[in-house]
Amino acid sequence: MRRSDSEAIELALEEDPNEALELVRELLRESDADADVWGYLAECETVRGDREAALAAWAHYLTLDPHWPEAYTARAELYADVGDLTAARAELALATEVADDDARVYRTDALLAEIAGDLNGADRAYAEGESEDPLWPAPPRFKRGAATRALQKGFDGAVVHVEEMPSGPEGGGYLRMIDRRGDGSLTFYLRNLERDLDQDAVLDDLVEAAEDALEDLGPLPN
């Protein structure tokens, strides 16, 4: 895969996932034997919210390259988001067979622990992943009182609740960062907000991530 193509796809993924999808489809029309293109297809479909299409793209990727652990961990995350933890653990087991010391495997193990409510176990898995590969540091962990106050201040005028993780995938997935109730109140899920932040993130970064999550929900329905 040409570097210029991958750079164009990654830029489009940030700006317009549908445009990224068209770029990937064009590459597939040229040749469907490049595993990297199928990986980008899976990423596009994930960003667009089409879980089944993303799973199918990763499955095809694995027919071309069955030894890349991130393909399995990405599938595990897709299953975990909707609460299919049996399938998620099966994918994690496959990833472990391929690369049991890969930081991405530890992070997926941590994610499943978070969903199961084992937050201390999750932090141990994140730390193990970071010890294996410093390029995959454990997520930042803000003091909960300070995080709650920062979110309340950042969304002044709204009733704000803060929880660690969603209790179920209803109304979204386990990996959602926010729920907005019919009365306009907001519930933020700190673990999901923290997971993608840099290790040196500060509370302002947390609030910004929360603002982005709220924007992604769109306006309140009439």
Tab-separated table of C-alpha atoms in Angstrom:
chain	number	residue	atom	x	y	z
A	1	MET	CA	0.000	0.000	0.000
A	2	ARG	CA	1.381	3.396	-0.953
A	3	ARG	CA	2.227	5.710	1.917
A	4	SER	CA	0.379	8.556	0.195
A	5	ASP	CA	-2.794	6.434	0.153
A	6	SER	CA	-2.580	5.595	3.837
A	7	GLU	CA	-1.966	9.242	4.731
A	8	ALA	CA	-4.967	10.336	2.654
A	9	ILE	CA	-7.196	7.743	4.312
A	10	GLU	CA	-6.072	8.667	7.818
A	11	LEU	CA	-6.697	12.362	7.161
A	12	ALA	CA	-10.121	11.636	5.704
A	13	LEU	CA	-10.998	9.444	8.693
A	14	GLU	CA	-10.595	12.501	10.901
A	15	GLU	CA	-12.479	14.849	8.592
A	16	ASP	CA	-15.081	12.724	6.789
A	17	PRO	CA	-15.295	8.936	7.355
A	18	ASN	CA	-17.502	8.540	4.286
A	19	GLU	CA	-14.794	10.078	2.117
A	20	ALA	CA	-12.266	7.723	3.709
A	21	LEU	CA	-14.530	4.811	2.887
A	22	GLU	CA	-14.679	5.842	-0.776
A	23	LEU	CA	-10.880	6.073	-0.915
A	24	VAL	CA	-10.607	2.566	0.511
A	25	ARG	CA	-13.187	1.168	-1.882
A	26	GLU	CA	-11.281	2.673	-4.795
A	27	LEU	CA	-8.110	0.917	-3.626
A	28	LEU	CA	-10.010	-2.361	-3.283
A	29	ARG	CA	-11.210	-2.030	-6.871
A	30	GLU	CA	-7.576	-1.744	-7.913
A	31	SER	CA	-6.540	-4.758	-5.834
A	32	ASP	CA	-8.255	-6.644	-3.031
A	33	ALA	CA	-5.185	-8.616	-1.966
A	34	ASP	CA	-3.617	-5.971	0.301
A	35	ALA	CA	-4.363	-6.730	3.949
A	36	ASP	CA	-3.678	-3.119	4.971
A	37	VAL	CA	-6.518	-1.878	2.775
A	38	TRP	CA	-8.911	-4.287	4.466
A	39	GLY	CA	-7.691	-3.014	7.812
A	40	TYR	CA	-8.509	0.540	6.764
A	41	LEU	CA	-11.913	-0.645	5.569
A	42	ALA	CA	-12.533	-2.061	9.033
A	43	GLU	CA	-11.459	1.233	10.616
A	44	CYS	CA	-13.761	3.207	8.320
A	45	GLU	CA	-16.735	1.022	9.138
A	46	THR	CA	-15.961	1.209	12.838
A	47	VAL	CA	-15.883	5.011	12.789
A	48	ARG	CA	-19.105	5.028	10.758
A	49	GLY	CA	-20.761	2.779	13.343
A	50	ASP	CA	-21.330	-0.266	11.124
A	51	ARG	CA	-20.154	-3.003	13.468
A	52	GLU	CA	-21.075	-5.942	11.253
A	53	ALA	CA	-19.252	-4.480	8.264
A	54	ALA	CA	-16.205	-3.780	10.434
A	55	LEU	CA	-16.178	-7.334	11.784
A	56	ALA	CA	-16.463	-8.708	8.254
A	57	ALA	CA	-13.599	-6.529	7.030
A	58	TRP	CA	-11.366	-7.669	9.883
A	59	ALA	CA	-12.313	-11.284	9.181
A	60	HIS	CA	-11.177	-10.885	5.584
A	61	TYR	CA	-8.019	-9.137	6.761
A	62	LEU	CA	-7.191	-12.219	8.819
A	63	THR	CA	-7.434	-14.465	5.769
A	64	LEU	CA	-4.570	-12.399	4.334
A	65	ASP	CA	-2.569	-11.861	7.517
A	66	PRO	CA	-3.583	-14.104	10.437
A	67	HIS	CA	-0.668	-13.029	12.638
A	68	TRP	CA	-1.469	-9.385	13.417
A	69	PRO	CA	-2.804	-9.198	16.997
A	70	GLU	CA	-4.562	-5.860	16.510
A	71	ALA	CA	-7.006	-7.443	14.061
A	72	TYR	CA	-8.167	-9.770	16.848
A	73	THR	CA	-8.164	-7.103	19.546
A	74	ALA	CA	-10.157	-4.756	17.299
A	75	ARG	CA	-12.754	-7.481	16.791
A	76	ALA	CA	-12.789	-8.123	20.545
A	77	GLU	CA	-13.489	-4.437	21.177
A	78	LEU	CA	-16.340	-4.412	18.663
A	79	TYR	CA	-17.945	-7.396	20.358
A	80	ALA	CA	-17.321	-5.984	23.832
A	81	ASP	CA	-19.001	-2.699	22.963
A	82	VAL	CA	-22.346	-4.423	22.419
A	83	GLY	CA	-21.980	-6.744	25.389
A	84	ASP	CA	-21.036	-9.966	23.582
A	85	LEU	CA	-18.281	-10.739	26.049
A	86	THR	CA	-18.103	-14.416	25.098
A	87	ALA	CA	-17.149	-13.500	21.533
A	88	ALA	CA	-14.830	-10.759	22.796
A	89	ARG	CA	-12.963	-13.203	25.022
A	90	ALA	CA	-12.687	-15.683	22.148
A	91	GLU	CA	-11.022	-12.997	20.015
A	92	LEU	CA	-8.745	-12.066	22.905
A	93	ALA	CA	-7.734	-15.722	23.246
A	94	LEU	CA	-6.782	-15.788	19.563
A	95	ALA	CA	-4.772	-12.587	19.983
A	96	THR	CA	-2.992	-14.148	22.958
A	97	GLU	CA	-2.035	-17.173	20.869
A	98	VAL	CA	-0.521	-14.878	18.245
A	99	ALA	CA	1.288	-12.482	20.601
A	100	ASP	CA	0.729	-12.997	24.305
A	101	ASP	CA	3.173	-10.243	25.284
A	102	ASP	CA	1.756	-7.559	22.963
A	103	ALA	CA	0.630	-4.396	24.741
A	104	ARG	CA	-2.586	-4.346	22.706
A	105	VAL	CA	-3.491	-7.745	24.115
A	106	TYR	CA	-3.027	-6.449	27.659
A	107	ARG	CA	-5.129	-3.361	26.872
A	108	THR	CA	-7.958	-5.490	25.522
A	109	ASP	CA	-7.771	-7.661	28.626
A	110	ALA	CA	-7.998	-4.447	30.648
A	111	LEU	CA	-11.016	-3.268	28.679
A	112	LEU	CA	-12.892	-6.508	29.321
A	113	ALA	CA	-12.011	-6.243	33.006
A	114	GLU	CA	-13.429	-2.709	33.104
A	115	ILE	CA	-16.681	-3.854	31.530
A	116	ALA	CA	-16.858	-6.678	34.081
A	117	GLY	CA	-16.358	-4.155	36.886
A	118	ASP	CA	-12.863	-5.298	37.862
A	119	LEU	CA	-11.304	-1.847	37.773
A	120	ASN	CA	-8.222	-2.754	39.809
A	121	GLY	CA	-7.591	-5.745	37.566
A	122	ALA	CA	-7.939	-3.484	34.551
A	123	ASP	CA	-5.314	-1.092	35.878
A	124	ARG	CA	-2.929	-3.986	36.509
A	125	ALA	CA	-3.386	-5.135	32.895
A	126	TYR	CA	-2.813	-1.614	31.586
A	127	ALA	CA	0.381	-1.387	33.646
A	128	GLU	CA	1.598	-4.737	32.291
A	129	GLY	CA	0.951	-3.544	28.755
A	130	GLU	CA	2.936	-0.379	29.384
A	131	SER	CA	5.829	-2.396	30.832
A	132	GLU	CA	5.899	-4.482	27.645
A	133	ASP	CA	5.755	-1.460	25.351
A	134	PRO	CA	6.077	2.147	26.603
A	135	LEU	CA	4.437	3.320	23.367
A	136	TRP	CA	1.164	1.985	24.829
A	137	PRO	CA	1.038	3.742	28.217
A	138	ALA	CA	-1.689	3.121	30.750
A	139	PRO	CA	-4.522	5.668	30.586
A	140	PRO	CA	-4.360	8.647	32.932
A	141	ARG	CA	-6.396	8.332	36.100
A	142	PHE	CA	-7.751	11.605	37.436
A	143	LYS	CA	-8.852	12.062	41.011
A	144	ARG	CA	-12.552	11.391	40.854
A	145	GLY	CA	-13.636	14.395	42.885
A	146	ALA	CA	-11.525	16.746	40.780
A	147	ALA	CA	-12.772	15.167	37.538
A	148	THR	CA	-16.387	15.510	38.637
A	149	ARG	CA	-15.922	19.163	39.550
A	150	ALA	CA	-14.167	19.888	36.236
A	151	LEU	CA	-17.001	18.309	34.243
A	152	GLN	CA	-19.642	20.111	36.264
A	153	LYS	CA	-17.860	23.396	35.676
A	154	GLY	CA	-17.346	22.636	31.992
A	155	PHE	CA	-21.040	21.934	31.520
A	156	ASP	CA	-22.389	24.626	33.779
A	157	GLY	CA	-26.147	24.789	33.468
A	158	ALA	CA	-26.591	21.048	32.982
A	159	VAL	CA	-27.099	18.410	35.644
A	160	VAL	CA	-23.932	16.306	35.429
A	161	HIS	CA	-23.415	12.790	36.790
A	162	VAL	CA	-20.105	10.911	36.674
A	163	GLU	CA	-19.708	7.127	36.686
A	164	GLU	CA	-16.804	4.780	35.954
A	165	MET	CA	-18.405	2.661	33.201
A	166	PRO	CA	-21.862	2.146	31.684
A	167	SER	CA	-23.892	-0.547	33.432
A	168	GLY	CA	-25.000	-1.978	30.095
A	169	PRO	CA	-25.010	-1.352	26.347
A	170	GLU	CA	-28.594	-0.098	26.277
A	171	GLY	CA	-28.916	3.131	24.320
A	172	GLY	CA	-25.362	2.739	23.059
A	173	GLY	CA	-22.365	0.542	23.689
A	174	TYR	CA	-20.265	-0.231	26.712
A	175	LEU	CA	-17.616	2.062	25.236
A	176	ARG	CA	-19.802	5.146	25.029
A	177	MET	CA	-18.502	8.165	26.873
A	178	ILE	CA	-21.768	9.925	27.642
A	179	ASP	CA	-25.479	9.437	28.086
A	180	ARG	CA	-27.905	12.321	27.718
A	181	ARG	CA	-31.257	11.882	29.417
A	182	GLY	CA	-34.554	13.255	28.212
A	183	ASP	CA	-34.415	15.960	30.878
A	184	GLY	CA	-31.077	17.167	29.479
A	185	SER	CA	-28.962	15.766	32.307
A	186	LEU	CA	-25.620	14.251	31.351
A	187	THR	CA	-23.847	11.145	32.601
A	188	PHE	CA	-20.151	10.866	31.784
A	189	TYR	CA	-18.199	7.604	31.976
A	190	LEU	CA	-14.714	8.409	33.200
A	191	ARG	CA	-12.986	5.180	32.216
A	192	ASN	CA	-14.085	5.527	28.615
A	193	LEU	CA	-13.132	9.202	28.511
A	194	GLU	CA	-9.701	8.530	29.986
A	195	ARG	CA	-8.842	5.535	27.819
A	196	ASP	CA	-7.856	7.455	24.698
A	197	LEU	CA	-6.177	10.386	26.441
A	198	ASP	CA	-2.424	10.795	26.545
A	199	GLN	CA	-0.723	9.917	29.791
A	200	ASP	CA	0.200	13.565	30.374
A	201	ALA	CA	-3.405	14.751	29.870
A	202	VAL	CA	-4.855	17.297	32.292
A	203	LEU	CA	-8.407	17.968	33.390
A	204	ASP	CA	-8.951	20.424	30.540
A	205	ASP	CA	-8.255	17.559	28.119
A	206	LEU	CA	-10.845	15.449	29.906
A	207	VAL	CA	-13.435	18.195	29.561
A	208	GLU	CA	-12.571	18.634	25.882
A	209	ALA	CA	-13.040	14.900	25.283
A	210	ALA	CA	-16.409	15.128	27.023
A	211	GLU	CA	-17.410	18.106	24.859
A	212	ASP	CA	-16.489	16.142	21.727
A	213	ALA	CA	-18.553	13.189	22.943
A	214	LEU	CA	-21.549	15.428	23.511
A	215	GLU	CA	-21.148	17.004	20.077
A	216	ASP	CA	-21.137	13.550	18.517
A	217	LEU	CA	-24.569	12.912	20.045
A	218	GLY	CA	-26.001	15.796	18.045
A	219	PRO	CA	-28.814	18.119	19.110
A	220	LEU	CA	-31.643	17.020	21.359
A	221	PRO	CA	-34.577	15.619	19.346
A	222	ASN	CA	-37.655	17.851	19.196
